[in-house]
Amino acid sequence: MTTFNNGIGPYKMQISRMTVDKLGVRLYDRVSAVVAELIANAYDADAETVMVNVPLNTLLARRNSTTHEIEEFEHVIEVKDDGHGMTPSDVNEHFLWVGKDRRKDVKLGSRSRNKNRNVMGRKGIGKLAPFGICKIIEVISAGGNPTEKGYIVSHFKMDYDQILEHSDEPIEIERGELDRTYMKASGTTIRLSNFLPKRVPNRETFHRQLAVRFGIQKQDFNIQVTDSRNPVENKPFMIGSYDIPLMEETRIDLVDLPVELDDGQTLPVTGWMGLAKNAYKNEEMAGVRIYARGKIVATTRDFEKPAGYTGEFTLRSYLVGEVHADWIDEDDGEDLITTDRQDILWESDYGRALRKWGSDRIKAIGAASRQPRRDRVEMLFLKASDLDNRARDYFADSEVSSMAISLGKQIGRLASEDELNDGDYVESLTTVILTVAPHMALIEALKEFRSKALGLNGGIDKLLDLFSKTRIAEMASYAQIASERVEVIRRLTELIHNDPEESDLQSILADAPWLIEPTWTPITINQSLKQFVKGFENYYHKKFQEEVILAIDHHRKRPDFILANMSQKLHIVEIKAVGHTFKNADWDRLHNYLMAFRDFFRTHSKLEKKFEDSWVVDLICDSVNITEPNRDTSYRFWKNQGKIIQISWGDFLTRATLANEQFLDVQDRVRGEADRLSDEHEGS
């Protein structure tokens, strides 16, 4: 035996109750998780029926935003079972011994007392789970051997603040008024009160949250929930299994697919895996649930499979299943479950084997799911877009409409199923299909014409058909441009009449420069503009130590000016809010920029030559009122020199509408022209 000459005694370890708080209580912050722990205890106590009384869809307490104190409401959660209960000696010897492994206790063991069930509890901290949502746990339990008076009752209350005081000496728990009395039937009732600011979810969510926590395959265990706030209108309901609609082609039954260890041994698994028909709608639906002894121990979407595998997005969004593997929580083996009982130690020997097994299952499901999922998404897209009817209405030529439908099927298979309920997303795909279809039909006609021409069969007819499809494709391109311009004009009209922000107006002009000058085309976004932007921004910063932002298209920051190169002239657009009057201070700012633009081009003559018609500032504001004489004279000088063109928002909108009337006409003429060409071809 070791002795110490310096008077210091042997080393001792002291465990603080705050450790229990961190390892136990803080792991449970959801009402359903706490209730599930109490239900698991009832199962271990051989209960056949558990009655849960809980105020559904209710805030249990509220924290004052000013004082941060908790405002308590008069709510109680009660979990009552008909199990074998506890005597006072059972309570002291087992229940109040926190952290005791019941499975290693000779008197308790790993099987339940009467029904020989594999017990769920192990670490002895689940009894403290309610402290994650409340401060008072009241226990009323009748157990032991029946007597003439009935079963002896244990009644006590556990107070969170008392239990977790700084002192770590044993504490005396408050006894209740029913303690040492008798009841006719055995069982345990646990009442929770004095709540923290937690919310009980609604009926549907609470059912899901409890249902996924248990995978009990027994007929002699039932859970009934009653809404204590409204028990008359809201009938009690049973907690059953949580069923998820599957793509049946992807379902894999697991009973004949054991987990293989490196040494050749196998570990039994039951359950199923597959892909859900719909993407995850709630967190309970997500992933594969892994159960041991009928209680959930982990949920995984990929069995820790590294990112980057084929079909990753689909599998992570649709993979579901139930895996039952009691060996994860063996009595004598290594504890493979994390402290919070919500995941597996994946780096253990069994964990790595399960990870590899799961990866193999994912591959098999992925391979089986590809075609069914593509067919499903294709069907959903065609239905959401109504492409069949739209294509036949849009194109008189049956071959072009058939091409649109064929293209729709191809694109539909690649669509994001999650977004098929988004009308804008579906419409954008449909627009692309209707725009591209004539061109694809033209390509097919060219291939067929070439084949026929080489064979000298049907050459004239195919040539006429080729000309027809060429015109249809050309008209479809114009129709797309017309449609886009009509939509932009509609948006601009709506903005102007609804007091828009300057940034909104700047954004729409940057995206649609043809509003400034109808001759603009995408080709005019050229290198000269980019060179001017880079050169002038650097020049201005060096000279004035200030930043200026010039935008060619939509810009990440709010620009000072918007640029467009049209008809060999550089347009520098300055906009003001709708209704704004351009005054003295506005002129001072713009005048500084005008001088800077002029001086920049004088020192960059090569760049200036790229804009043959020079440059101009388009000032879009509703009125000008420069009252100071010198400023007014200066403004008029620049305007007379043709360097400023001022226009109101009303006139701007009118000009844009009139200038694009031809595109509005095109939209009306497209179908008529296509019909005429089709009629001519059929009559030839």
PDB file of C-alpha atoms in Angstrom, residues 439-665:
ATOM      1  CA  HIS A 439     -34.511  25.207 -84.158  1.00  0.00           C
ATOM      2  CA  MET A 440     -34.265  21.533 -83.250  1.00  0.00           C
ATOM      3  CA  ALA A 441     -37.030  20.758 -85.748  1.00  0.00           C
ATOM      4  CA  LEU A 442     -35.021  22.704 -88.350  1.00  0.00           C
ATOM      5  CA  ILE A 443     -31.904  20.661 -87.596  1.00  0.00           C
ATOM      6  CA  GLU A 444     -33.861  17.423 -87.958  1.00  0.00           C
ATOM      7  CA  ALA A 445     -35.344  18.703 -91.243  1.00  0.00           C
ATOM      8  CA  LEU A 446     -31.847  19.522 -92.524  1.00  0.00           C
ATOM      9  CA  LYS A 447     -30.654  16.014 -91.694  1.00  0.00           C
ATOM     10  CA  GLU A 448     -33.662  14.450 -93.399  1.00  0.00           C
ATOM     11  CA  PHE A 449     -33.367  16.737 -96.447  1.00  0.00           C
ATOM     12  CA  ARG A 450     -29.710  15.836 -96.835  1.00  0.00           C
ATOM     13  CA  SER A 451     -30.584  12.157 -96.684  1.00  0.00           C
ATOM     14  CA  LYS A 452     -33.426  12.517 -99.203  1.00  0.00           C
ATOM     15  CA  ALA A 453     -31.411  14.767-101.494  1.00  0.00           C
ATOM     16  CA  LEU A 454     -28.600  12.242-101.670  1.00  0.00           C
ATOM     17  CA  GLY A 455     -31.168   9.587-102.503  1.00  0.00           C
ATOM     18  CA  LEU A 456     -32.942  11.883-105.007  1.00  0.00           C
ATOM     19  CA  ASN A 457     -36.296  10.962-103.452  1.00  0.00           C
ATOM     20  CA  GLY A 458     -38.833  13.622-102.390  1.00  0.00           C
ATOM     21  CA  GLY A 459     -36.345  16.464-102.778  1.00  0.00           C
ATOM     22  CA  ILE A 460     -38.806  19.261-103.700  1.00  0.00           C
ATOM     23  CA  ASP A 461     -41.282  18.438-100.931  1.00  0.00           C
ATOM     24  CA  LYS A 462     -38.531  18.256 -98.348  1.00  0.00           C
ATOM     25  CA  LEU A 463     -37.015  21.507 -99.579  1.00  0.00           C
ATOM     26  CA  LEU A 464     -40.366  23.293 -99.109  1.00  0.00           C
ATOM     27  CA  ASP A 465     -40.678  21.742 -95.652  1.00  0.00           C
ATOM     28  CA  LEU A 466     -37.156  22.897 -94.848  1.00  0.00           C
ATOM     29  CA  PHE A 467     -37.961  26.482 -95.881  1.00  0.00           C
ATOM     30  CA  SER A 468     -41.107  26.378 -93.760  1.00  0.00           C
ATOM     31  CA  LYS A 469     -39.281  25.259 -90.630  1.00  0.00           C
ATOM     32  CA  THR A 470     -36.533  27.837 -91.222  1.00  0.00           C
ATOM     33  CA  ARG A 471     -39.123  30.620 -91.207  1.00  0.00           C
ATOM     34  CA  ILE A 472     -40.840  29.192 -88.111  1.00  0.00           C
ATOM     35  CA  ALA A 473     -37.523  29.042 -86.240  1.00  0.00           C
ATOM     36  CA  GLU A 474     -36.736  32.620 -87.255  1.00  0.00           C
ATOM     37  CA  MET A 475     -40.161  33.834 -86.157  1.00  0.00           C
ATOM     38  CA  ALA A 476     -39.841  31.977 -82.838  1.00  0.00           C
ATOM     39  CA  SER A 477     -36.600  33.860 -82.127  1.00  0.00           C
ATOM     40  CA  TYR A 478     -38.311  37.186 -82.773  1.00  0.00           C
ATOM     41  CA  ALA A 479     -41.240  36.096 -80.632  1.00  0.00           C
ATOM     42  CA  GLN A 480     -38.891  35.385 -77.733  1.00  0.00           C
ATOM     43  CA  ILE A 481     -37.298  38.826 -78.031  1.00  0.00           C
ATOM     44  CA  ALA A 482     -40.743  40.407 -78.238  1.00  0.00           C
ATOM     45  CA  SER A 483     -41.951  38.510 -75.185  1.00  0.00           C
ATOM     46  CA  GLU A 484     -38.944  39.602 -73.124  1.00  0.00           C
ATOM     47  CA  ARG A 485     -39.298  43.246 -74.135  1.00  0.00           C
ATOM     48  CA  VAL A 486     -43.015  43.316 -73.419  1.00  0.00           C
ATOM     49  CA  GLU A 487     -42.361  41.892 -69.960  1.00  0.00           C
ATOM     50  CA  VAL A 488     -39.647  44.479 -69.195  1.00  0.00           C
ATOM     51  CA  ILE A 489     -41.906  47.355 -70.269  1.00  0.00           C
ATOM     52  CA  ARG A 490     -44.643  45.948 -68.046  1.00  0.00           C
ATOM     53  CA  ARG A 491     -42.257  45.791 -65.073  1.00  0.00           C
ATOM     54  CA  LEU A 492     -41.001  49.324 -65.705  1.00  0.00           C
ATOM     55  CA  THR A 493     -44.568  50.660 -65.912  1.00  0.00           C
ATOM     56  CA  GLU A 494     -45.420  48.971 -62.639  1.00  0.00           C
ATOM     57  CA  LEU A 495     -42.300  50.346 -60.953  1.00  0.00           C
ATOM     58  CA  ILE A 496     -42.864  53.941 -62.077  1.00  0.00           C
ATOM     59  CA  HIS A 497     -46.406  53.940 -60.705  1.00  0.00           C
ATOM     60  CA  ASN A 498     -45.440  52.452 -57.322  1.00  0.00           C
ATOM     61  CA  ASP A 499     -42.809  54.875 -55.916  1.00  0.00           C
ATOM     62  CA  PRO A 500     -39.766  52.669 -56.616  1.00  0.00           C
ATOM     63  CA  GLU A 501     -36.289  52.829 -55.111  1.00  0.00           C
ATOM     64  CA  GLU A 502     -33.564  54.244 -57.357  1.00  0.00           C
ATOM     65  CA  SER A 503     -31.739  50.927 -57.110  1.00  0.00           C
ATOM     66  CA  ASP A 504     -34.764  49.107 -58.618  1.00  0.00           C
ATOM     67  CA  LEU A 505     -34.799  51.498 -61.579  1.00  0.00           C
ATOM     68  CA  GLN A 506     -31.036  51.202 -62.021  1.00  0.00           C
ATOM     69  CA  SER A 507     -31.311  47.414 -62.016  1.00  0.00           C
ATOM     70  CA  ILE A 508     -33.971  47.265 -64.724  1.00  0.00           C
ATOM     71  CA  LEU A 509     -32.086  49.724 -66.974  1.00  0.00           C
ATOM     72  CA  ALA A 510     -28.833  47.824 -66.519  1.00  0.00           C
ATOM     73  CA  ASP A 511     -30.583  44.593 -67.507  1.00  0.00           C
ATOM     74  CA  ALA A 512     -32.428  46.160 -70.468  1.00  0.00           C
ATOM     75  CA  PRO A 513     -30.295  48.936 -72.079  1.00  0.00           C
ATOM     76  CA  TRP A 514     -32.583  48.945 -75.145  1.00  0.00           C
ATOM     77  CA  LEU A 515     -34.982  50.999 -72.999  1.00  0.00           C
ATOM     78  CA  ILE A 516     -32.483  53.858 -73.392  1.00  0.00           C
ATOM     79  CA  GLU A 517     -31.884  53.352 -77.095  1.00  0.00           C
ATOM     80  CA  PRO A 518     -33.980  50.880 -79.153  1.00  0.00           C
ATOM     81  CA  THR A 519     -31.089  50.142 -81.542  1.00  0.00           C
ATOM     82  CA  TRP A 520     -29.187  48.391 -78.759  1.00  0.00           C
ATOM     83  CA  THR A 521     -28.538  44.678 -79.274  1.00  0.00           C
ATOM     84  CA  PRO A 522     -26.562  42.200 -77.175  1.00  0.00           C
ATOM     85  CA  ILE A 523     -23.689  42.429 -79.649  1.00  0.00           C
ATOM     86  CA  THR A 524     -23.044  46.007 -78.535  1.00  0.00           C
ATOM     87  CA  ILE A 525     -21.801  44.877 -75.127  1.00  0.00           C
ATOM     88  CA  ASN A 526     -18.296  45.089 -76.471  1.00  0.00           C
ATOM     89  CA  GLN A 527     -14.703  45.357 -75.336  1.00  0.00           C
ATOM     90  CA  SER A 528     -14.713  49.144 -75.746  1.00  0.00           C
ATOM     91  CA  LEU A 529     -17.244  49.539 -72.956  1.00  0.00           C
ATOM     92  CA  LYS A 530     -15.267  47.263 -70.667  1.00  0.00           C
ATOM     93  CA  GLN A 531     -12.069  49.197 -71.388  1.00  0.00           C
ATOM     94  CA  PHE A 532     -13.819  52.494 -70.645  1.00  0.00           C
ATOM     95  CA  VAL A 533     -15.251  51.228 -67.334  1.00  0.00           C
ATOM     96  CA  LYS A 534     -11.908  49.945 -66.095  1.00  0.00           C
ATOM     97  CA  GLY A 535      -9.987  52.970 -67.322  1.00  0.00           C
ATOM     98  CA  PHE A 536     -12.349  55.645 -65.999  1.00  0.00           C
ATOM     99  CA  GLU A 537     -12.862  53.995 -62.580  1.00  0.00           C
ATOM    100  CA  ASN A 538      -9.071  53.864 -62.082  1.00  0.00           C
ATOM    101  CA  TYR A 539      -8.631  57.415 -63.410  1.00  0.00           C
ATOM    102  CA  TYR A 540     -11.339  58.841 -61.130  1.00  0.00           C
ATOM    103  CA  HIS A 541     -10.014  57.072 -58.045  1.00  0.00           C
ATOM    104  CA  LYS A 542      -6.441  58.292 -58.591  1.00  0.00           C
ATOM    105  CA  LYS A 543      -7.506  61.882 -59.257  1.00  0.00           C
ATOM    106  CA  PHE A 544     -10.203  62.357 -56.606  1.00  0.00           C
ATOM    107  CA  GLN A 545      -9.427  59.536 -54.122  1.00  0.00           C
ATOM    108  CA  GLU A 546     -13.044  58.463 -54.410  1.00  0.00           C
ATOM    109  CA  GLU A 547     -14.744  55.386 -55.834  1.00  0.00           C
ATOM    110  CA  VAL A 548     -17.083  55.597 -58.801  1.00  0.00           C
ATOM    111  CA  ILE A 549     -19.063  52.579 -60.013  1.00  0.00           C
ATOM    112  CA  LEU A 550     -20.059  52.232 -63.661  1.00  0.00           C
ATOM    113  CA  ALA A 551     -22.399  49.393 -64.610  1.00  0.00           C
ATOM    114  CA  ILE A 552     -22.675  47.680 -68.001  1.00  0.00           C
ATOM    115  CA  ASP A 553     -25.222  45.179 -66.698  1.00  0.00           C
ATOM    116  CA  HIS A 554     -26.618  44.169 -63.305  1.00  0.00           C
ATOM    117  CA  HIS A 555     -24.036  45.158 -60.678  1.00  0.00           C
ATOM    118  CA  ARG A 556     -23.379  43.759 -57.221  1.00  0.00           C
ATOM    119  CA  LYS A 557     -23.222  47.308 -55.821  1.00  0.00           C
ATOM    120  CA  ARG A 558     -25.400  50.322 -56.488  1.00  0.00           C
ATOM    121  CA  PRO A 559     -23.803  52.033 -59.513  1.00  0.00           C
ATOM    122  CA  ASP A 560     -23.319  55.773 -59.981  1.00  0.00           C
ATOM    123  CA  PHE A 561     -23.996  55.507 -63.720  1.00  0.00           C
ATOM    124  CA  ILE A 562     -25.256  52.914 -66.185  1.00  0.00           C
ATOM    125  CA  LEU A 563     -23.459  52.588 -69.528  1.00  0.00           C
ATOM    126  CA  ALA A 564     -24.573  51.538 -72.988  1.00  0.00           C
ATOM    127  CA  ASN A 565     -22.766  51.734 -76.345  1.00  0.00           C
ATOM    128  CA  MET A 566     -25.349  52.443 -79.041  1.00  0.00           C
ATOM    129  CA  SER A 567     -24.945  53.626 -82.619  1.00  0.00           C
ATOM    130  CA  GLN A 568     -21.269  54.315 -81.907  1.00  0.00           C
ATOM    131  CA  LYS A 569     -22.205  56.676 -79.055  1.00  0.00           C
ATOM    132  CA  LEU A 570     -21.435  56.111 -75.374  1.00  0.00           C
ATOM    133  CA  HIS A 571     -24.550  56.686 -73.259  1.00  0.00           C
ATOM    134  CA  ILE A 572     -23.836  57.462 -69.606  1.00  0.00           C
ATOM    135  CA  VAL A 573     -27.152  57.198 -67.782  1.00  0.00           C
ATOM    136  CA  GLU A 574     -27.875  59.136 -64.565  1.00  0.00           C
ATOM    137  CA  ILE A 575     -31.235  58.388 -62.956  1.00  0.00           C
ATOM    138  CA  LYS A 576     -33.170  60.032 -60.142  1.00  0.00           C
ATOM    139  CA  ALA A 577     -36.166  58.749 -58.230  1.00  0.00           C
ATOM    140  CA  VAL A 578     -39.623  59.095 -59.732  1.00  0.00           C
ATOM    141  CA  GLY A 579     -40.957  62.584 -58.830  1.00  0.00           C
ATOM    142  CA  HIS A 580     -37.483  63.917 -57.959  1.00  0.00           C
ATOM    143  CA  THR A 581     -36.610  67.510 -58.900  1.00  0.00           C
ATOM    144  CA  PHE A 582     -33.028  68.002 -60.058  1.00  0.00           C
ATOM    145  CA  LYS A 583     -31.639  70.899 -57.969  1.00  0.00           C
ATOM    146  CA  ASN A 584     -28.439  72.852 -57.248  1.00  0.00           C
ATOM    147  CA  ALA A 585     -26.720  70.122 -55.205  1.00  0.00           C
ATOM    148  CA  ASP A 586     -27.556  67.505 -57.844  1.00  0.00           C
ATOM    149  CA  TRP A 587     -25.973  69.685 -60.513  1.00  0.00           C
ATOM    150  CA  ASP A 588     -22.780  70.187 -58.496  1.00  0.00           C
ATOM    151  CA  ARG A 589     -22.305  66.425 -58.308  1.00  0.00           C
ATOM    152  CA  LEU A 590     -23.097  65.792 -61.981  1.00  0.00           C
ATOM    153  CA  HIS A 591     -20.945  68.726 -63.128  1.00  0.00           C
ATOM    154  CA  ASN A 592     -17.904  67.221 -61.411  1.00  0.00           C
ATOM    155  CA  TYR A 593     -18.471  63.971 -63.287  1.00  0.00           C
ATOM    156  CA  LEU A 594     -18.975  65.793 -66.610  1.00  0.00           C
ATOM    157  CA  MET A 595     -15.619  67.523 -66.171  1.00  0.00           C
ATOM    158  CA  ALA A 596     -14.038  64.193 -65.276  1.00  0.00           C
ATOM    159  CA  PHE A 597     -15.515  62.471 -68.361  1.00  0.00           C
ATOM    160  CA  ARG A 598     -14.280  65.291 -70.604  1.00  0.00           C
ATOM    161  CA  ASP A 599     -10.765  65.321 -69.110  1.00  0.00           C
ATOM    162  CA  PHE A 600     -10.540  61.510 -69.227  1.00  0.00           C
ATOM    163  CA  PHE A 601     -11.258  61.369 -72.971  1.00  0.00           C
ATOM    164  CA  ARG A 602      -8.788  64.207 -73.644  1.00  0.00           C
ATOM    165  CA  THR A 603      -6.032  62.094 -72.083  1.00  0.00           C
ATOM    166  CA  HIS A 604      -7.263  58.798 -73.613  1.00  0.00           C
ATOM    167  CA  SER A 605      -7.749  59.746 -77.239  1.00  0.00           C
ATOM    168  CA  LYS A 606      -7.403  56.187 -78.569  1.00  0.00           C
ATOM    169  CA  LEU A 607     -10.296  55.024 -76.421  1.00  0.00           C
ATOM    170  CA  GLU A 608     -12.358  58.076 -77.405  1.00  0.00           C
ATOM    171  CA  LYS A 609     -12.011  57.143 -81.098  1.00  0.00           C
ATOM    172  CA  LYS A 610     -13.787  53.842 -80.410  1.00  0.00           C
ATOM    173  CA  PHE A 611     -16.949  55.876 -79.790  1.00  0.00           C
ATOM    174  CA  GLU A 612     -17.206  57.672 -83.140  1.00  0.00           C
ATOM    175  CA  ASP A 613     -20.252  59.726 -82.116  1.00  0.00           C
ATOM    176  CA  SER A 614     -18.662  60.747 -78.816  1.00  0.00           C
ATOM    177  CA  TRP A 615     -20.583  60.491 -75.531  1.00  0.00           C
ATOM    178  CA  VAL A 616     -23.681  61.856 -73.794  1.00  0.00           C
ATOM    179  CA  VAL A 617     -25.201  61.821 -70.318  1.00  0.00           C
ATOM    180  CA  ASP A 618     -28.858  60.684 -70.291  1.00  0.00           C
ATOM    181  CA  LEU A 619     -30.410  62.416 -67.267  1.00  0.00           C
ATOM    182  CA  ILE A 620     -33.680  60.723 -66.332  1.00  0.00           C
ATOM    183  CA  CYS A 621     -35.591  62.834 -63.811  1.00  0.00           C
ATOM    184  CA  ASP A 622     -39.059  64.333 -63.707  1.00  0.00           C
ATOM    185  CA  SER A 623     -38.075  68.041 -63.495  1.00  0.00           C
ATOM    186  CA  VAL A 624     -35.108  70.414 -63.290  1.00  0.00           C
ATOM    187  CA  ASN A 625     -35.040  73.460 -61.007  1.00  0.00           C
ATOM    188  CA  ILE A 626     -31.528  74.944 -60.744  1.00  0.00           C
ATOM    189  CA  THR A 627     -32.068  78.301 -59.026  1.00  0.00           C
ATOM    190  CA  GLU A 628     -28.505  79.645 -58.698  1.00  0.00           C
ATOM    191  CA  PRO A 629     -27.743  81.682 -61.911  1.00  0.00           C
ATOM    192  CA  ASN A 630     -24.176  80.475 -62.500  1.00  0.00           C
ATOM    193  CA  ARG A 631     -25.148  76.845 -62.029  1.00  0.00           C
ATOM    194  CA  ASP A 632     -28.141  77.264 -64.327  1.00  0.00           C
ATOM    195  CA  THR A 633     -25.926  78.832 -67.013  1.00  0.00           C
ATOM    196  CA  SER A 634     -23.447  75.977 -66.732  1.00  0.00           C
ATOM    197  CA  TYR A 635     -26.230  73.370 -66.973  1.00  0.00           C
ATOM    198  CA  ARG A 636     -27.662  74.973 -70.112  1.00  0.00           C
ATOM    199  CA  PHE A 637     -24.173  75.187 -71.685  1.00  0.00           C
ATOM    200  CA  TRP A 638     -23.590  71.451 -71.338  1.00  0.00           C
ATOM    201  CA  LYS A 639     -27.116  70.742 -72.559  1.00  0.00           C
ATOM    202  CA  ASN A 640     -26.685  72.957 -75.640  1.00  0.00           C
ATOM    203  CA  GLN A 641     -23.409  71.186 -76.386  1.00  0.00           C
ATOM    204  CA  GLY A 642     -25.364  67.928 -76.622  1.00  0.00           C
ATOM    205  CA  LYS A 643     -23.663  66.391 -73.596  1.00  0.00           C
ATOM    206  CA  ILE A 644     -26.855  66.228 -71.493  1.00  0.00           C
ATOM    207  CA  ILE A 645     -30.242  64.907 -72.583  1.00  0.00           C
ATOM    208  CA  GLN A 646     -32.905  65.278 -69.887  1.00  0.00           C
ATOM    209  CA  ILE A 647     -36.129  63.256 -70.036  1.00  0.00           C
ATOM    210  CA  SER A 648     -38.900  62.626 -67.493  1.00  0.00           C
ATOM    211  CA  TRP A 649     -39.888  59.111 -66.423  1.00  0.00           C
ATOM    212  CA  GLY A 650     -43.266  59.491 -68.094  1.00  0.00           C
ATOM    213  CA  ASP A 651     -41.719  60.492 -71.414  1.00  0.00           C
ATOM    214  CA  PHE A 652     -39.074  57.788 -71.008  1.00  0.00           C
ATOM    215  CA  LEU A 653     -41.720  55.096 -70.633  1.00  0.00           C
ATOM    216  CA  THR A 654     -43.743  56.436 -73.574  1.00  0.00           C
ATOM    217  CA  ARG A 655     -40.651  56.518 -75.804  1.00  0.00           C
ATOM    218  CA  ALA A 656     -39.703  52.949 -74.852  1.00  0.00           C
ATOM    219  CA  THR A 657     -43.225  51.691 -75.524  1.00  0.00           C
ATOM    220  CA  LEU A 658     -43.515  53.412 -78.917  1.00  0.00           C
ATOM    221  CA  ALA A 659     -40.015  52.345 -79.963  1.00  0.00           C
ATOM    222  CA  ASN A 660     -40.815  48.706 -79.238  1.00  0.00           C
ATOM    223  CA  GLU A 661     -44.235  48.572 -80.867  1.00  0.00           C
ATOM    224  CA  GLN A 662     -42.757  46.457 -83.615  1.00  0.00           C
ATOM    225  CA  PHE A 663     -41.935  43.782 -81.075  1.00  0.00           C
ATOM    226  CA  LEU A 664     -45.458  43.892 -79.701  1.00  0.00           C
ATOM    227  CA  ASP A 665     -46.690  43.380 -83.246  1.00  0.00           C
TER     228      ASP A 665
END
